mmCIF file of C-alpha atoms in Angstrom:
data_model
loop_
_atom_site.group_PDB
_atom_site.id
_atom_site.type_symbol
_atom_site.label_atom_id
_atom_site.label_comp_id
_atom_site.label_asym_id
_atom_site.label_seq_id
_atom_site.Cartn_x
_atom_site.Cartn_y
_atom_site.Cartn_z
ATOM 1 C CA UNK S 188 17.141 112.343 116.269
ATOM 2 C CA UNK S 189 20.032 114.471 117.481
ATOM 3 C CA UNK S 190 19.778 115.922 120.969
ATOM 4 C CA UNK S 191 21.862 116.892 123.990
ATOM 5 C CA UNK S 192 24.675 114.350 124.351
ATOM 6 C CA UNK S 193 25.429 113.955 120.634
ATOM 7 C CA UNK S 194 28.483 115.561 119.046
ATOM 8 C CA UNK S 195 29.448 116.852 115.602
ATOM 9 C CA UNK S 196 32.663 117.283 113.708
ATOM 10 C CA UNK S 197 32.497 120.487 111.695
ATOM 11 C CA UNK S 198 35.446 122.437 110.223
ATOM 12 C CA UNK S 199 37.920 120.304 112.198
ATOM 13 C CA UNK S 200 36.214 121.322 115.448
ATOM 14 C CA UNK S 201 34.305 118.987 117.769
ATOM 15 C CA UNK S 202 30.912 120.513 118.622
ATOM 16 C CA UNK S 203 28.640 119.548 121.528
ATOM 17 C CA UNK S 204 24.943 119.499 120.605
ATOM 18 C CA UNK S 205 22.838 121.454 123.085
ATOM 19 C CA UNK S 206 19.205 121.037 124.012
ATOM 20 C CA UNK S 207 16.313 119.426 122.188
ATOM 21 C CA UNK S 208 15.185 121.967 119.603
ATOM 22 C CA UNK S 209 17.101 122.096 116.326
ATOM 23 C CA UNK S 210 15.857 123.815 113.144
ATOM 24 C CA UNK S 211 15.626 121.552 110.074
ATOM 25 C CA UNK S 212 19.056 120.884 108.630
ATOM 26 C CA UNK S 213 20.931 122.383 111.583
ATOM 27 C CA UNK S 214 22.061 121.587 115.098
ATOM 28 C CA UNK S 215 22.331 124.032 117.962
ATOM 29 C CA UNK S 216 25.860 123.277 119.144
ATOM 30 C CA UNK S 217 28.918 124.823 120.784
ATOM 31 C CA UNK S 218 32.634 124.023 120.368
ATOM 32 C CA UNK S 219 33.998 121.409 122.767
ATOM 33 C CA UNK S 220 37.412 120.668 121.230
ATOM 34 C CA UNK S 221 38.998 123.610 119.408
ATOM 35 C CA UNK S 222 42.609 123.545 118.178
ATOM 36 C CA UNK S 223 43.206 120.553 120.424
ATOM 37 C CA UNK S 224 41.998 122.379 123.550
ATOM 38 C CA UNK S 225 38.956 121.154 125.491
ATOM 39 C CA UNK S 226 36.477 123.930 126.280
ATOM 40 C CA UNK S 227 34.497 123.304 129.460
ATOM 41 C CA UNK S 228 32.808 126.620 130.180
ATOM 42 C CA UNK S 229 29.762 127.673 128.171
ATOM 43 C CA UNK S 230 30.896 131.296 128.052
ATOM 44 C CA UNK S 231 34.308 130.296 126.691
ATOM 45 C CA UNK S 232 32.668 128.175 123.976
ATOM 46 C CA UNK S 233 30.392 131.046 122.971
ATOM 47 C CA UNK S 234 33.383 133.383 122.788
ATOM 48 C CA UNK S 235 35.016 131.000 120.283
ATOM 49 C CA UNK S 236 31.804 131.113 118.239
ATOM 50 C CA UNK S 237 31.673 134.914 118.348
ATOM 51 C CA UNK S 238 35.290 135.295 117.236
ATOM 52 C CA UNK S 239 35.721 132.350 114.834
ATOM 53 C CA UNK S 240 32.237 131.285 113.694
ATOM 54 C CA UNK S 241 30.080 134.419 114.005
ATOM 55 C CA UNK S 242 28.377 133.557 110.695
ATOM 56 C CA UNK S 243 26.685 130.615 112.480
ATOM 57 C CA UNK S 244 24.885 132.790 115.040
ATOM 58 C CA UNK S 245 21.151 133.048 114.345
ATOM 59 C CA UNK S 246 18.094 133.984 116.391
ATOM 60 C CA UNK S 247 15.793 131.039 117.153
ATOM 61 C CA UNK S 248 12.251 131.756 118.416
ATOM 62 C CA UNK S 249 12.052 128.569 120.479
ATOM 63 C CA UNK S 250 15.264 129.455 122.318
ATOM 64 C CA UNK S 251 14.821 133.210 122.640
ATOM 65 C CA UNK S 252 18.298 134.428 121.696
ATOM 66 C CA UNK S 253 21.096 134.001 119.147
ATOM 67 C CA UNK S 254 22.655 130.543 119.059
ATOM 68 C CA UNK S 255 25.187 128.833 116.777
ATOM 69 C CA UNK S 256 23.463 126.750 114.095
ATOM 70 C CA UNK S 257 25.847 124.169 112.647
ATOM 71 C CA UNK S 258 24.825 122.848 109.184
ATOM 72 C CA UNK S 259 24.326 119.088 109.357
ATOM 73 C CA UNK S 260 25.049 118.513 105.666
ATOM 74 C CA UNK S 261 28.621 119.745 106.282
ATOM 75 C CA UNK S 262 29.099 117.843 109.539
ATOM 76 C CA UNK S 263 29.883 114.346 110.732
ATOM 77 C CA UNK S 264 27.439 113.216 113.429
ATOM 78 C CA UNK S 265 29.013 111.370 116.358
ATOM 79 C CA UNK S 266 26.346 109.035 117.739
ATOM 80 C CA UNK S 267 26.776 107.946 121.397
ATOM 81 C CA UNK S 268 24.833 104.747 120.724
ATOM 82 C CA UNK S 269 27.151 103.657 117.922
ATOM 83 C CA UNK S 270 30.437 104.406 119.658
ATOM 84 C CA UNK S 271 33.104 101.710 119.873
ATOM 85 C CA UNK S 272 34.050 101.102 123.495
ATOM 86 C CA UNK S 273 37.432 99.594 124.325
ATOM 87 C CA UNK S 274 37.784 100.665 127.946
ATOM 88 C CA UNK S 275 36.992 97.830 130.360
ATOM 89 C CA UNK S 276 35.796 100.135 133.157
ATOM 90 C CA UNK S 277 33.294 101.779 130.814
ATOM 91 C CA UNK S 278 32.063 98.390 129.636
ATOM 92 C CA UNK S 279 31.678 97.172 133.206
ATOM 93 C CA UNK S 280 29.620 100.210 134.201
ATOM 94 C CA UNK S 281 27.361 99.807 131.162
ATOM 95 C CA UNK S 282 26.539 96.215 132.138
ATOM 96 C CA UNK S 283 24.373 97.499 134.998
ATOM 97 C CA UNK S 284 21.946 99.016 132.472
ATOM 98 C CA UNK S 285 21.302 96.126 130.040
ATOM 99 C CA UNK S 286 22.247 98.194 127.014
ATOM 100 C CA UNK S 287 20.246 101.255 125.943
ATOM 101 C CA UNK S 288 22.964 103.596 127.229
ATOM 102 C CA UNK S 289 25.334 105.546 125.002
ATOM 103 C CA UNK S 290 28.848 106.783 125.709
ATOM 104 C CA UNK S 291 29.372 110.488 125.149
ATOM 105 C CA UNK S 292 31.971 113.125 126.026
ATOM 106 C CA UNK S 293 35.653 112.518 125.296
ATOM 107 C CA UNK S 294 35.198 108.752 124.938
ATOM 108 C CA UNK S 295 32.913 109.491 121.986
ATOM 109 C CA UNK S 296 35.013 112.067 120.142
ATOM 110 C CA UNK S 297 38.521 110.972 121.236
ATOM 111 C CA UNK S 298 38.044 107.324 122.186
ATOM 112 C CA UNK S 299 39.562 107.971 125.628
ATOM 113 C CA UNK S 300 39.144 110.220 128.647
ATOM 114 C CA UNK S 301 39.604 110.809 132.355
ATOM 115 C CA UNK S 302 35.884 110.820 133.179
ATOM 116 C CA UNK S 303 33.070 108.696 131.784
ATOM 117 C CA UNK S 304 30.019 110.420 130.295
ATOM 118 C CA UNK S 305 26.863 108.452 129.551
ATOM 119 C CA UNK S 306 23.629 109.223 127.706
ATOM 120 C CA UNK S 307 20.245 107.584 128.223
ATOM 121 C CA UNK S 308 16.649 108.211 127.165
ATOM 122 C CA UNK S 309 15.180 106.037 129.928
ATOM 123 C CA UNK S 310 14.151 107.646 133.272
ATOM 124 C CA UNK S 311 14.236 104.241 134.982
ATOM 125 C CA UNK S 312 18.014 104.282 134.707
ATOM 126 C CA UNK S 313 18.046 106.873 137.495
ATOM 127 C CA UNK S 314 16.774 104.233 139.920
ATOM 128 C CA UNK S 315 19.554 101.877 138.823
ATOM 129 C CA UNK S 316 22.016 104.638 139.736
ATOM 130 C CA UNK S 317 20.290 105.012 143.112
ATOM 131 C CA UNK S 318 20.751 101.313 143.827
ATOM 132 C CA UNK S 319 24.408 101.452 142.830
ATOM 133 C CA UNK S 320 24.937 104.308 145.289
ATOM 134 C CA UNK S 321 23.056 102.558 148.110
ATOM 135 C CA UNK S 322 25.166 99.427 147.624
ATOM 136 C CA UNK S 323 28.376 101.437 147.637
ATOM 137 C CA UNK S 324 29.252 100.410 144.093
ATOM 138 C CA UNK S 325 29.453 104.110 143.239
ATOM 139 C CA UNK S 326 30.549 106.930 145.525
ATOM 140 C CA UNK S 327 29.736 110.647 145.613
ATOM 141 C CA UNK S 328 32.103 113.212 144.156
ATOM 142 C CA UNK S 329 34.002 115.273 146.711
ATOM 143 C CA UNK S 330 36.311 117.377 144.547
ATOM 144 C CA UNK S 331 35.627 120.243 142.154
ATOM 145 C CA UNK S 332 37.913 121.454 139.364
ATOM 146 C CA UNK S 333 38.322 125.193 138.942
ATOM 147 C CA UNK S 334 37.617 124.821 135.213
ATOM 148 C CA UNK S 335 34.105 123.553 136.032
ATOM 149 C CA UNK S 336 33.022 126.611 138.023
ATOM 150 C CA UNK S 337 30.522 128.714 136.099
ATOM 151 C CA UNK S 338 27.247 130.399 137.099
ATOM 152 C CA UNK S 339 27.116 128.543 140.432
ATOM 153 C CA UNK S 340 29.551 129.690 143.125
ATOM 154 C CA UNK S 341 32.167 127.197 144.380
ATOM 155 C CA UNK S 342 30.378 126.327 147.630
ATOM 156 C CA UNK S 343 26.978 125.709 145.978
ATOM 157 C CA UNK S 344 28.601 123.753 143.170
ATOM 158 C CA UNK S 345 30.489 121.464 145.563
ATOM 159 C CA UNK S 346 27.485 120.823 147.823
ATOM 160 C CA UNK S 347 25.190 119.900 144.935
ATOM 161 C CA UNK S 348 27.819 117.767 143.224
ATOM 162 C CA UNK S 349 28.484 115.728 146.368
ATOM 163 C CA UNK S 350 24.782 114.875 146.766
ATOM 164 C CA UNK S 351 24.015 114.077 143.137
ATOM 165 C CA UNK S 352 23.244 110.521 141.990
ATOM 166 C CA UNK S 353 23.728 111.398 138.305
ATOM 167 C CA UNK S 354 27.390 112.097 139.005
ATOM 168 C CA UNK S 355 29.799 110.067 141.056
ATOM 169 C CA UNK S 356 32.802 107.789 141.137
ATOM 170 C CA UNK S 357 32.950 104.221 139.850
ATOM 171 C CA UNK S 358 36.121 102.221 140.499
ATOM 172 C CA UNK S 359 38.111 105.392 141.033
ATOM 173 C CA UNK S 360 36.884 107.098 137.874
ATOM 174 C CA UNK S 361 34.364 109.944 137.750
ATOM 175 C CA UNK S 362 31.150 109.522 135.790
ATOM 176 C CA UNK S 363 28.309 111.753 134.611
ATOM 177 C CA UNK S 364 25.010 110.204 133.549
ATOM 178 C CA UNK S 365 22.676 112.322 131.425
ATOM 179 C CA UNK S 366 19.054 111.186 130.961
ATOM 180 C CA UNK S 367 17.307 113.136 128.204
ATOM 181 C CA UNK S 368 13.517 113.397 127.927
ATOM 182 C CA UNK S 369 12.735 116.089 125.401
ATOM 183 C CA UNK S 370 9.605 118.215 125.405
ATOM 184 C CA UNK S 371 8.388 121.229 123.472
ATOM 185 C CA UNK S 372 8.580 124.551 125.307
ATOM 186 C CA UNK S 373 7.105 126.703 122.524
ATOM 187 C CA UNK S 374 8.385 130.066 121.237
ATOM 188 C CA UNK S 375 9.708 132.877 123.419
ATOM 189 C CA UNK S 376 7.432 135.944 123.275
ATOM 190 C CA UNK S 377 9.382 138.259 125.587
ATOM 191 C CA UNK S 378 12.558 138.333 127.671
ATOM 192 C CA UNK S 379 12.605 139.920 131.150
ATOM 193 C CA UNK S 380 15.392 140.493 133.663
ATOM 194 C CA UNK S 381 15.220 138.875 137.103
ATOM 195 C CA UNK S 382 17.271 139.288 140.266
ATOM 196 C CA UNK S 383 16.227 137.879 143.621
ATOM 197 C CA UNK S 384 15.473 134.771 145.639
ATOM 198 C CA UNK S 385 13.184 131.935 144.614
ATOM 199 C CA UNK S 386 12.060 128.885 146.562
ATOM 200 C CA UNK S 387 11.380 125.516 144.964
ATOM 201 C CA UNK S 388 7.759 124.520 145.519
ATOM 202 C CA UNK S 389 7.890 121.323 143.500
ATOM 203 C CA UNK S 390 10.465 119.252 141.642
ATOM 204 C CA UNK S 391 8.530 118.579 138.445
ATOM 205 C CA UNK S 392 11.268 116.863 136.460
ATOM 206 C CA UNK S 393 14.440 116.891 138.577
ATOM 207 C CA UNK S 394 16.664 114.260 136.972
ATOM 208 C CA UNK S 395 15.707 114.078 133.290
ATOM 209 C CA UNK S 396 16.871 116.811 130.939
ATOM 210 C CA UNK S 397 15.487 119.378 130.532
ATOM 211 C CA UNK S 398 14.916 119.601 134.273
ATOM 212 C CA UNK S 399 11.899 121.587 135.504
ATOM 213 C CA UNK S 400 11.087 123.004 138.939
ATOM 214 C CA UNK S 401 8.109 125.081 140.052
ATOM 215 C CA UNK S 402 9.381 128.065 142.064
ATOM 216 C CA UNK S 403 8.004 131.199 143.675
ATOM 217 C CA UNK S 404 9.702 134.524 144.347
ATOM 218 C CA UNK S 405 9.313 136.800 147.385
ATOM 219 C CA UNK S 406 6.248 138.421 145.806
ATOM 220 C CA UNK S 407 4.400 135.162 145.200
ATOM 221 C CA UNK S 408 5.049 135.074 141.441
ATOM 222 C CA UNK S 409 5.533 131.578 140.079
ATOM 223 C CA UNK S 410 8.042 130.479 137.441
ATOM 224 C CA UNK S 411 9.408 127.266 136.002
ATOM 225 C CA UNK S 412 13.144 126.816 136.483
ATOM 226 C CA UNK S 413 14.607 124.947 133.520
ATOM 227 C CA UNK S 414 18.056 123.678 132.555
ATOM 228 C CA UNK S 415 19.853 121.266 130.257
ATOM 229 C CA UNK S 416 22.917 121.138 132.517
ATOM 230 C CA UNK S 417 23.722 118.330 134.943
ATOM 231 C CA UNK S 418 24.741 120.838 137.632
ATOM 232 C CA UNK S 419 21.095 121.869 138.028
ATOM 233 C CA UNK S 420 19.646 118.359 138.270
ATOM 234 C CA UNK S 421 18.320 116.849 141.518
ATOM 235 C CA UNK S 422 17.409 120.123 143.243
ATOM 236 C CA UNK S 423 14.992 119.577 146.128
ATOM 237 C CA UNK S 424 11.727 121.211 147.271
ATOM 238 C CA UNK S 425 12.180 124.133 149.693
ATOM 239 C CA UNK S 426 15.658 124.951 148.401
ATOM 240 C CA UNK S 427 16.128 128.720 148.323
ATOM 241 C CA UNK S 428 18.209 130.041 145.454
ATOM 242 C CA UNK S 429 19.460 133.497 144.525
ATOM 243 C CA UNK S 430 19.246 134.051 140.773
ATOM 244 C CA UNK S 431 20.389 136.894 138.581
ATOM 245 C CA UNK S 432 19.262 136.082 135.091
ATOM 246 C CA UNK S 433 16.436 136.194 132.581
ATOM 247 C CA UNK S 434 12.846 135.040 132.302
ATOM 248 C CA UNK S 435 11.771 133.759 128.897
ATOM 249 C CA UNK S 436 8.049 134.458 128.614
ATOM 250 C CA UNK S 437 6.469 131.585 126.693
ATOM 251 C CA UNK S 438 2.820 130.866 125.839
ATOM 252 C CA UNK S 439 2.468 128.156 128.490
ATOM 253 C CA UNK S 440 4.811 129.307 131.257
ATOM 254 C CA UNK S 441 7.403 131.813 132.440
ATOM 255 C CA UNK S 442 10.706 130.062 131.870
ATOM 256 C CA UNK S 443 13.499 130.996 134.281
ATOM 257 C CA UNK S 444 16.359 129.484 132.270
ATOM 258 C CA UNK S 445 19.276 128.667 134.574
ATOM 259 C CA UNK S 446 21.587 128.001 131.628
ATOM 260 C CA UNK S 447 21.689 131.687 130.701
ATOM 261 C CA UNK S 448 21.694 133.014 134.276
ATOM 262 C CA UNK S 449 24.581 135.225 135.348
ATOM 263 C CA UNK S 450 24.523 134.090 138.991
ATOM 264 C CA UNK S 451 22.934 131.064 140.729
ATOM 265 C CA UNK S 452 23.662 130.651 144.437
ATOM 266 C CA UNK S 453 22.116 128.420 147.091
ATOM 267 C CA UNK S 454 20.789 130.132 150.199
ATOM 268 C CA UNK S 455 19.420 127.089 151.977
ATOM 269 C CA UNK S 456 18.075 123.579 151.395
#
């Protein structure tokens, strides 16, 4: 099973696998390391695809738009759960979780990095992170890099990042912890534009990816906010958010996908 958090090496480029749905023989993935340069923004990665790998772009019903499909039979799969770990700080952090946690990000594809990125399939690991924060073993993040800013404005990004348990600092080094719990969304039947405020009525799945929140707009219409990105985890009920983006109309629900939104901005929480 290859999902969000795994990486590929294809045509001398390191690709980051995105989401949970992947057509047989392919992975939905975007460039992460291209010509030795790390690509952090989604839009920048997609621009590389459009200019250098446009032949990979295909429409996928379950996603609702064109995405890069990387052929697995021409790729090397980088498995977070089989990575060799030499860094003592990484090893020490992993000891809190009794195994079952993979190392992803630059430690997976380069063997080194400034920040530590972890992958888990177990929701209970979130409560371990909570305990580590309560005991002061980890600390909240207080700084934001300009290269990280995308979709969310600076102020919203910084506020959410500082309150998040899934991100923080351990022994002076930043970490991101991604817990993946895949589910089937079904095909996209229609795509609609949306611009306005929504309020979170319920956090359905706030810390496991894909996250899901029940929201309502100013007219009483209900949607499900979804995302595969850590920046949209741990949102709370009653948060008001301005969104300019798209609604993916599916058989079971109206999917307001934050990952393809143009603007996401907190009003209050």
